[in-house]
JSON list of C-alpha atoms and ligand atoms in Angstrom, two decimals:
[
{"chain": "G", "resi": 1, "resn": "UNK", "atom": "CA", "xyz": [70.81, 90.17, 107.61]},
{"chain": "G", "resi": 2, "resn": "UNK", "atom": "CA", "xyz": [72.73, 93.38, 107.33]},
{"chain": "G", "resi": 3, "resn": "UNK", "atom": "CA", "xyz": [72.55, 96.75, 105.64]},
{"chain": "G", "resi": 4, "resn": "UNK", "atom": "CA", "xyz": [75.59, 96.90, 103.36]},
{"chain": "G", "resi": 5, "resn": "UNK", "atom": "CA", "xyz": [77.61, 99.91, 102.30]},
{"chain": "G", "resi": 6, "resn": "UNK", "atom": "CA", "xyz": [76.78, 101.10, 98.79]},
{"chain": "G", "resi": 7, "resn": "UNK", "atom": "CA", "xyz": [79.87, 101.62, 96.66]},
{"chain": "G", "resi": 8, "resn": "UNK", "atom": "CA", "xyz": [80.09, 104.90, 94.77]},
{"chain": "G", "resi": 9, "resn": "UNK", "atom": "CA", "xyz": [82.17, 106.22, 91.89]},
{"chain": "G", "resi": 10, "resn": "UNK", "atom": "CA", "xyz": [85.12, 105.98, 91.38]},
{"chain": "G", "resi": 11, "resn": "UNK", "atom": "CA", "xyz": [85.14, 102.54, 93.08]},
{"chain": "G", "resi": 12, "resn": "UNK", "atom": "CA", "xyz": [86.55, 100.22, 90.36]},
{"chain": "G", "resi": 13, "resn": "UNK", "atom": "CA", "xyz": [84.16, 97.37, 91.27]},
{"chain": "G", "resi": 14, "resn": "UNK", "atom": "CA", "xyz": [81.39, 99.37, 89.56]},
{"chain": "G", "resi": 15, "resn": "UNK", "atom": "CA", "xyz": [83.26, 99.24, 86.26]},
{"chain": "G", "resi": 16, "resn": "UNK", "atom": "CA", "xyz": [84.01, 95.51, 86.24]},
{"chain": "G", "resi": 17, "resn": "UNK", "atom": "CA", "xyz": [81.78, 93.03, 84.45]},
{"chain": "G", "resi": 18, "resn": "UNK", "atom": "CA", "xyz": [80.30, 90.74, 87.10]},
{"chain": "G", "resi": 19, "resn": "UNK", "atom": "CA", "xyz": [80.61, 86.95, 87.09]},
{"chain": "G", "resi": 20, "resn": "UNK", "atom": "CA", "xyz": [77.79, 84.51, 86.28]},
{"chain": "G", "resi": 21, "resn": "UNK", "atom": "CA", "xyz": [76.36, 82.68, 89.31]},
{"chain": "G", "resi": 22, "resn": "UNK", "atom": "CA", "xyz": [76.87, 78.94, 88.81]},
{"chain": "G", "resi": 23, "resn": "UNK", "atom": "CA", "xyz": [75.13, 77.72, 91.92]},
{"chain": "G", "resi": 24, "resn": "UNK", "atom": "CA", "xyz": [72.53, 79.47, 94.07]},
{"chain": "G", "resi": 25, "resn": "UNK", "atom": "CA", "xyz": [74.03, 78.39, 97.38]},
{"chain": "G", "resi": 26, "resn": "UNK", "atom": "CA", "xyz": [73.74, 79.73, 100.93]},
{"chain": "G", "resi": 27, "resn": "UNK", "atom": "CA", "xyz": [76.19, 82.54, 100.28]},
{"chain": "G", "resi": 28, "resn": "UNK", "atom": "CA", "xyz": [74.13, 83.78, 97.31]},
{"chain": "G", "resi": 29, "resn": "UNK", "atom": "CA", "xyz": [70.93, 83.57, 99.39]},
{"chain": "G", "resi": 30, "resn": "UNK", "atom": "CA", "xyz": [72.56, 85.54, 102.20]},
{"chain": "G", "resi": 31, "resn": "UNK", "atom": "CA", "xyz": [73.81, 88.12, 99.70]},
{"chain": "G", "resi": 32, "resn": "UNK", "atom": "CA", "xyz": [70.25, 88.53, 98.34]},
{"chain": "G", "resi": 33, "resn": "UNK", "atom": "CA", "xyz": [68.82, 88.89, 101.87]},
{"chain": "G", "resi": 34, "resn": "UNK", "atom": "CA", "xyz": [71.40, 91.57, 102.70]},
{"chain": "G", "resi": 35, "resn": "UNK", "atom": "CA", "xyz": [70.81, 93.34, 99.39]},
{"chain": "G", "resi": 36, "resn": "UNK", "atom": "CA", "xyz": [67.04, 93.44, 100.03]},
{"chain": "G", "resi": 37, "resn": "UNK", "atom": "CA", "xyz": [67.63, 94.88, 103.48]},
{"chain": "G", "resi": 38, "resn": "UNK", "atom": "CA", "xyz": [70.00, 97.48, 102.01]},
{"chain": "G", "resi": 39, "resn": "UNK", "atom": "CA", "xyz": [67.48, 98.34, 99.26]},
{"chain": "G", "resi": 40, "resn": "UNK", "atom": "CA", "xyz": [64.68, 98.90, 101.78]},
{"chain": "G", "resi": 41, "resn": "UNK", "atom": "CA", "xyz": [66.86, 100.85, 104.22]},
{"chain": "G", "resi": 42, "resn": "UNK", "atom": "CA", "xyz": [65.78, 103.94, 102.27]},
{"chain": "G", "resi": 43, "resn": "UNK", "atom": "CA", "xyz": [62.29, 104.08, 100.69]},
{"chain": "G", "resi": 44, "resn": "UNK", "atom": "CA", "xyz": [63.60, 106.00, 97.66]},
{"chain": "G", "resi": 45, "resn": "UNK", "atom": "CA", "xyz": [65.72, 103.08, 96.46]},
{"chain": "G", "resi": 46, "resn": "UNK", "atom": "CA", "xyz": [64.40, 101.20, 93.43]},
{"chain": "G", "resi": 47, "resn": "UNK", "atom": "CA", "xyz": [67.12, 98.68, 92.62]},
{"chain": "G", "resi": 48, "resn": "UNK", "atom": "CA", "xyz": [70.47, 97.35, 93.67]},
{"chain": "G", "resi": 49, "resn": "UNK", "atom": "CA", "xyz": [73.05, 95.16, 91.98]},
{"chain": "G", "resi": 50, "resn": "UNK", "atom": "CA", "xyz": [75.60, 93.02, 93.78]},
{"chain": "G", "resi": 51, "resn": "UNK", "atom": "CA", "xyz": [78.64, 94.94, 92.56]},
{"chain": "G", "resi": 52, "resn": "UNK", "atom": "CA", "xyz": [77.15, 98.05, 94.18]},
{"chain": "G", "resi": 53, "resn": "UNK", "atom": "CA", "xyz": [77.77, 96.33, 97.51]},
{"chain": "G", "resi": 54, "resn": "UNK", "atom": "CA", "xyz": [81.21, 95.14, 96.41]},
{"chain": "G", "resi": 55, "resn": "UNK", "atom": "CA", "xyz": [80.32, 91.60, 95.24]},
{"chain": "G", "resi": 56, "resn": "UNK", "atom": "CA", "xyz": [81.12, 91.03, 91.58]},
{"chain": "G", "resi": 57, "resn": "UNK", "atom": "CA", "xyz": [78.33, 88.54, 90.80]},
{"chain": "G", "resi": 58, "resn": "UNK", "atom": "CA", "xyz": [75.35, 88.73, 88.43]},
{"chain": "G", "resi": 59, "resn": "UNK", "atom": "CA", "xyz": [72.71, 89.28, 91.09]},
{"chain": "G", "resi": 60, "resn": "UNK", "atom": "CA", "xyz": [70.18, 92.10, 91.19]},
{"chain": "G", "resi": 61, "resn": "UNK", "atom": "CA", "xyz": [67.23, 93.07, 93.36]},
{"chain": "G", "resi": 62, "resn": "UNK", "atom": "CA", "xyz": [64.49, 95.46, 92.20]},
{"chain": "G", "resi": 63, "resn": "UNK", "atom": "CA", "xyz": [61.97, 96.96, 94.61]},
{"chain": "G", "resi": 64, "resn": "UNK", "atom": "CA", "xyz": [59.28, 99.04, 92.90]},
{"chain": "G", "resi": 65, "resn": "UNK", "atom": "CA", "xyz": [57.15, 100.82, 95.57]},
{"chain": "G", "resi": 66, "resn": "UNK", "atom": "CA", "xyz": [53.97, 98.86, 96.46]},
{"chain": "G", "resi": 67, "resn": "UNK", "atom": "CA", "xyz": [55.17, 95.79, 94.55]},
{"chain": "G", "resi": 68, "resn": "UNK", "atom": "CA", "xyz": [56.92, 92.63, 95.55]},
{"chain": "G", "resi": 69, "resn": "UNK", "atom": "CA", "xyz": [60.69, 92.57, 95.20]},
{"chain": "G", "resi": 70, "resn": "UNK", "atom": "CA", "xyz": [62.06, 91.03, 92.03]},
{"chain": "G", "resi": 71, "resn": "UNK", "atom": "CA", "xyz": [65.21, 88.99, 92.48]},
{"chain": "G", "resi": 72, "resn": "UNK", "atom": "CA", "xyz": [67.11, 88.11, 89.34]},
{"chain": "G", "resi": 73, "resn": "UNK", "atom": "CA", "xyz": [70.18, 85.92, 89.12]},
{"chain": "G", "resi": 74, "resn": "UNK", "atom": "CA", "xyz": [72.14, 86.12, 85.86]},
{"chain": "G", "resi": 75, "resn": "UNK", "atom": "CA", "xyz": [69.65, 88.53, 84.26]},
{"chain": "G", "resi": 76, "resn": "UNK", "atom": "CA", "xyz": [69.80, 89.65, 80.68]},
{"chain": "G", "resi": 77, "resn": "UNK", "atom": "CA", "xyz": [67.63, 91.85, 78.50]},
{"chain": "G", "resi": 78, "resn": "UNK", "atom": "CA", "xyz": [66.34, 89.75, 75.61]},
{"chain": "G", "resi": 79, "resn": "UNK", "atom": "CA", "xyz": [64.17, 92.37, 73.89]},
{"chain": "G", "resi": 80, "resn": "UNK", "atom": "CA", "xyz": [63.87, 96.16, 73.80]},
{"chain": "G", "resi": 81, "resn": "UNK", "atom": "CA", "xyz": [61.12, 98.13, 72.08]},
{"chain": "G", "resi": 82, "resn": "UNK", "atom": "CA", "xyz": [60.68, 101.85, 71.55]},
{"chain": "G", "resi": 83, "resn": "UNK", "atom": "CA", "xyz": [62.54, 104.73, 73.05]},
{"chain": "G", "resi": 84, "resn": "UNK", "atom": "CA", "xyz": [61.70, 107.38, 75.63]},
{"chain": "G", "resi": 85, "resn": "UNK", "atom": "CA", "xyz": [63.53, 110.17, 77.40]},
{"chain": "G", "resi": 86, "resn": "UNK", "atom": "CA", "xyz": [63.86, 109.61, 81.17]},
{"chain": "G", "resi": 87, "resn": "UNK", "atom": "CA", "xyz": [65.42, 111.30, 84.18]},
{"chain": "G", "resi": 88, "resn": "UNK", "atom": "CA", "xyz": [67.60, 108.85, 86.02]},
{"chain": "G", "resi": 89, "resn": "UNK", "atom": "CA", "xyz": [69.91, 108.75, 88.99]},
{"chain": "G", "resi": 90, "resn": "UNK", "atom": "CA", "xyz": [71.97, 106.02, 90.60]},
{"chain": "G", "resi": 91, "resn": "UNK", "atom": "CA", "xyz": [72.73, 105.17, 94.21]},
{"chain": "G", "resi": 92, "resn": "UNK", "atom": "CA", "xyz": [76.38, 104.84, 93.19]},
{"chain": "G", "resi": 93, "resn": "UNK", "atom": "CA", "xyz": [76.48, 108.42, 91.83]},
{"chain": "G", "resi": 94, "resn": "UNK", "atom": "CA", "xyz": [74.72, 110.07, 94.78]},
{"chain": "G", "resi": 95, "resn": "UNK", "atom": "CA", "xyz": [73.17, 113.50, 94.51]},
{"chain": "G", "resi": 96, "resn": "UNK", "atom": "CA", "xyz": [72.92, 113.72, 90.71]},
{"chain": "G", "resi": 97, "resn": "UNK", "atom": "CA", "xyz": [70.38, 113.01, 88.02]},
{"chain": "G", "resi": 98, "resn": "UNK", "atom": "CA", "xyz": [70.62, 113.05, 84.23]},
{"chain": "G", "resi": 99, "resn": "UNK", "atom": "CA", "xyz": [68.53, 112.64, 81.09]},
{"chain": "G", "resi": 100, "resn": "UNK", "atom": "CA", "xyz": [68.94, 109.72, 78.74]},
{"chain": "G", "resi": 101, "resn": "UNK", "atom": "CA", "xyz": [66.97, 107.43, 76.46]},
{"chain": "G", "resi": 102, "resn": "UNK", "atom": "CA", "xyz": [65.63, 104.11, 77.66]},
{"chain": "G", "resi": 103, "resn": "UNK", "atom": "CA", "xyz": [63.43, 101.55, 75.92]},
{"chain": "G", "resi": 104, "resn": "UNK", "atom": "CA", "xyz": [59.64, 101.82, 76.29]},
{"chain": "G", "resi": 105, "resn": "UNK", "atom": "CA", "xyz": [59.28, 98.13, 76.96]},
{"chain": "G", "resi": 106, "resn": "UNK", "atom": "CA", "xyz": [61.84, 95.48, 77.76]},
{"chain": "G", "resi": 107, "resn": "UNK", "atom": "CA", "xyz": [61.78, 91.74, 78.20]},
{"chain": "G", "resi": 108, "resn": "UNK", "atom": "CA", "xyz": [64.29, 90.37, 80.67]},
{"chain": "G", "resi": 109, "resn": "UNK", "atom": "CA", "xyz": [65.07, 86.84, 81.71]},
{"chain": "G", "resi": 110, "resn": "UNK", "atom": "CA", "xyz": [67.06, 85.39, 84.54]},
{"chain": "G", "resi": 111, "resn": "UNK", "atom": "CA", "xyz": [66.75, 82.93, 87.39]},
{"chain": "G", "resi": 112, "resn": "UNK", "atom": "CA", "xyz": [64.78, 83.34, 90.58]},
{"chain": "G", "resi": 113, "resn": "UNK", "atom": "CA", "xyz": [66.24, 82.44, 93.95]},
{"chain": "G", "resi": 114, "resn": "UNK", "atom": "CA", "xyz": [64.79, 78.92, 93.46]},
{"chain": "G", "resi": 115, "resn": "UNK", "atom": "CA", "xyz": [66.85, 78.47, 90.28]},
{"chain": "G", "resi": 116, "resn": "UNK", "atom": "CA", "xyz": [63.81, 78.54, 88.00]},
{"chain": "G", "resi": 117, "resn": "UNK", "atom": "CA", "xyz": [63.75, 80.75, 84.92]},
{"chain": "G", "resi": 118, "resn": "UNK", "atom": "CA", "xyz": [61.92, 84.04, 85.28]},
{"chain": "G", "resi": 119, "resn": "UNK", "atom": "CA", "xyz": [60.84, 86.09, 82.28]},
{"chain": "G", "resi": 120, "resn": "UNK", "atom": "CA", "xyz": [59.54, 89.62, 82.78]},
{"chain": "G", "resi": 121, "resn": "UNK", "atom": "CA", "xyz": [57.97, 91.95, 80.25]},
{"chain": "G", "resi": 122, "resn": "UNK", "atom": "CA", "xyz": [57.96, 95.45, 81.65]},
{"chain": "G", "resi": 123, "resn": "UNK", "atom": "CA", "xyz": [57.29, 99.10, 80.92]},
{"chain": "G", "resi": 124, "resn": "UNK", "atom": "CA", "xyz": [57.73, 102.31, 82.88]},
{"chain": "G", "resi": 125, "resn": "UNK", "atom": "CA", "xyz": [59.91, 102.36, 85.98]},
{"chain": "G", "resi": 126, "resn": "UNK", "atom": "CA", "xyz": [60.35, 98.58, 86.05]},
{"chain": "G", "resi": 127, "resn": "UNK", "atom": "CA", "xyz": [61.64, 98.54, 82.44]},
{"chain": "G", "resi": 128, "resn": "UNK", "atom": "CA", "xyz": [64.03, 101.37, 83.31]},
{"chain": "G", "resi": 129, "resn": "UNK", "atom": "CA", "xyz": [65.23, 99.55, 86.43]},
{"chain": "G", "resi": 130, "resn": "UNK", "atom": "CA", "xyz": [65.79, 96.29, 84.50]},
{"chain": "G", "resi": 131, "resn": "UNK", "atom": "CA", "xyz": [67.96, 98.13, 81.97]},
{"chain": "G", "resi": 132, "resn": "UNK", "atom": "CA", "xyz": [69.77, 100.10, 84.68]},
{"chain": "G", "resi": 133, "resn": "UNK", "atom": "CA", "xyz": [70.56, 97.01, 86.77]},
{"chain": "G", "resi": 134, "resn": "UNK", "atom": "CA", "xyz": [71.68, 94.79, 83.89]},
{"chain": "G", "resi": 135, "resn": "UNK", "atom": "CA", "xyz": [73.94, 97.68, 82.87]},
{"chain": "G", "resi": 136, "resn": "UNK", "atom": "CA", "xyz": [75.42, 97.70, 86.40]},
{"chain": "G", "resi": 137, "resn": "UNK", "atom": "CA", "xyz": [76.20, 93.99, 86.07]},
{"chain": "G", "resi": 138, "resn": "UNK", "atom": "CA", "xyz": [78.08, 94.75, 82.84]},
{"chain": "G", "resi": 139, "resn": "UNK", "atom": "CA", "xyz": [80.07, 97.53, 84.53]},
{"chain": "G", "resi": 140, "resn": "UNK", "atom": "CA", "xyz": [78.02, 100.30, 82.86]},
{"chain": "G", "resi": 141, "resn": "UNK", "atom": "CA", "xyz": [76.41, 103.35, 84.43]},
{"chain": "G", "resi": 142, "resn": "UNK", "atom": "CA", "xyz": [73.59, 105.62, 83.24]},
{"chain": "G", "resi": 143, "resn": "UNK", "atom": "CA", "xyz": [76.03, 108.43, 82.52]},
{"chain": "G", "resi": 144, "resn": "UNK", "atom": "CA", "xyz": [77.49, 106.25, 79.74]},
{"chain": "G", "resi": 145, "resn": "UNK", "atom": "CA", "xyz": [74.17, 106.62, 77.87]},
{"chain": "G", "resi": 146, "resn": "UNK", "atom": "CA", "xyz": [74.02, 110.40, 78.15]},
{"chain": "G", "resi": 147, "resn": "UNK", "atom": "CA", "xyz": [74.76, 112.33, 74.95]},
{"chain": "G", "resi": 148, "resn": "UNK", "atom": "CA", "xyz": [75.96, 115.28, 76.98]},
{"chain": "G", "resi": 149, "resn": "UNK", "atom": "CA", "xyz": [76.79, 115.90, 80.61]},
{"chain": "G", "resi": 150, "resn": "UNK", "atom": "CA", "xyz": [74.92, 119.25, 80.28]},
{"chain": "G", "resi": 151, "resn": "UNK", "atom": "CA", "xyz": [71.73, 117.61, 81.52]},
{"chain": "G", "resi": 152, "resn": "UNK", "atom": "CA", "xyz": [73.44, 116.22, 84.62]},
{"chain": "G", "resi": 153, "resn": "UNK", "atom": "CA", "xyz": [72.06, 118.19, 87.56]},
{"chain": "G", "resi": 154, "resn": "UNK", "atom": "CA", "xyz": [71.84, 118.11, 91.34]},
{"chain": "G", "resi": 155, "resn": "UNK", "atom": "CA", "xyz": [69.02, 115.97, 92.63]},
{"chain": "G", "resi": 156, "resn": "UNK", "atom": "CA", "xyz": [65.92, 117.78, 94.01]},
{"chain": "G", "resi": 157, "resn": "UNK", "atom": "CA", "xyz": [63.32, 116.51, 96.49]},
{"chain": "G", "resi": 158, "resn": "UNK", "atom": "CA", "xyz": [60.83, 115.92, 93.62]},
{"chain": "G", "resi": 159, "resn": "UNK", "atom": "CA", "xyz": [63.27, 113.40, 92.12]},
{"chain": "G", "resi": 160, "resn": "UNK", "atom": "CA", "xyz": [62.56, 110.90, 94.91]},
{"chain": "G", "resi": 161, "resn": "UNK", "atom": "CA", "xyz": [62.41, 107.39, 93.51]},
{"chain": "G", "resi": 162, "resn": "UNK", "atom": "CA", "xyz": [64.61, 108.08, 90.51]},
{"chain": "G", "resi": 163, "resn": "UNK", "atom": "CA", "xyz": [67.82, 106.76, 92.08]},
{"chain": "G", "resi": 164, "resn": "UNK", "atom": "CA", "xyz": [68.07, 103.23, 90.77]},
{"chain": "H", "resi": 201, "resn": "NI", "atom": "NI1", "xyz": [72.39, 102.39, 89.91]}
]
């Protein structure tokens, strides 16, 4: 396993739509292992998508503190409900945080590492992370959802855990 370098703006890989995984083979399993190690290299990290480490595949790993990692291959959001204002940052836009609207609850589906379908209904930070990571896989970033860049600010110590 290895801690990988996290790509940051303006790296073009972050703006490309990632490719569907057709087969969960050894290379995908190794990628997931490396992504998990990279995610846990800093306790403030909540989620990581494959294109953030330079691999343009639909693979994401979410690590909510105190909970087991969620690995999703080919994830998609199938339902969104409600709306709430959140503060959100991204490991690929280091040092900044902005305000935007996210759904109150989301339902996501994808495949686990064993190839079986996983369906997750989530609220709070997990819902936010699911939206944030599926956006990454479509080449989108949280700043795309901001009405105005006026709320973009420098990250403060109390924002720990908001970089997704
Ligand atoms: Ni991010």
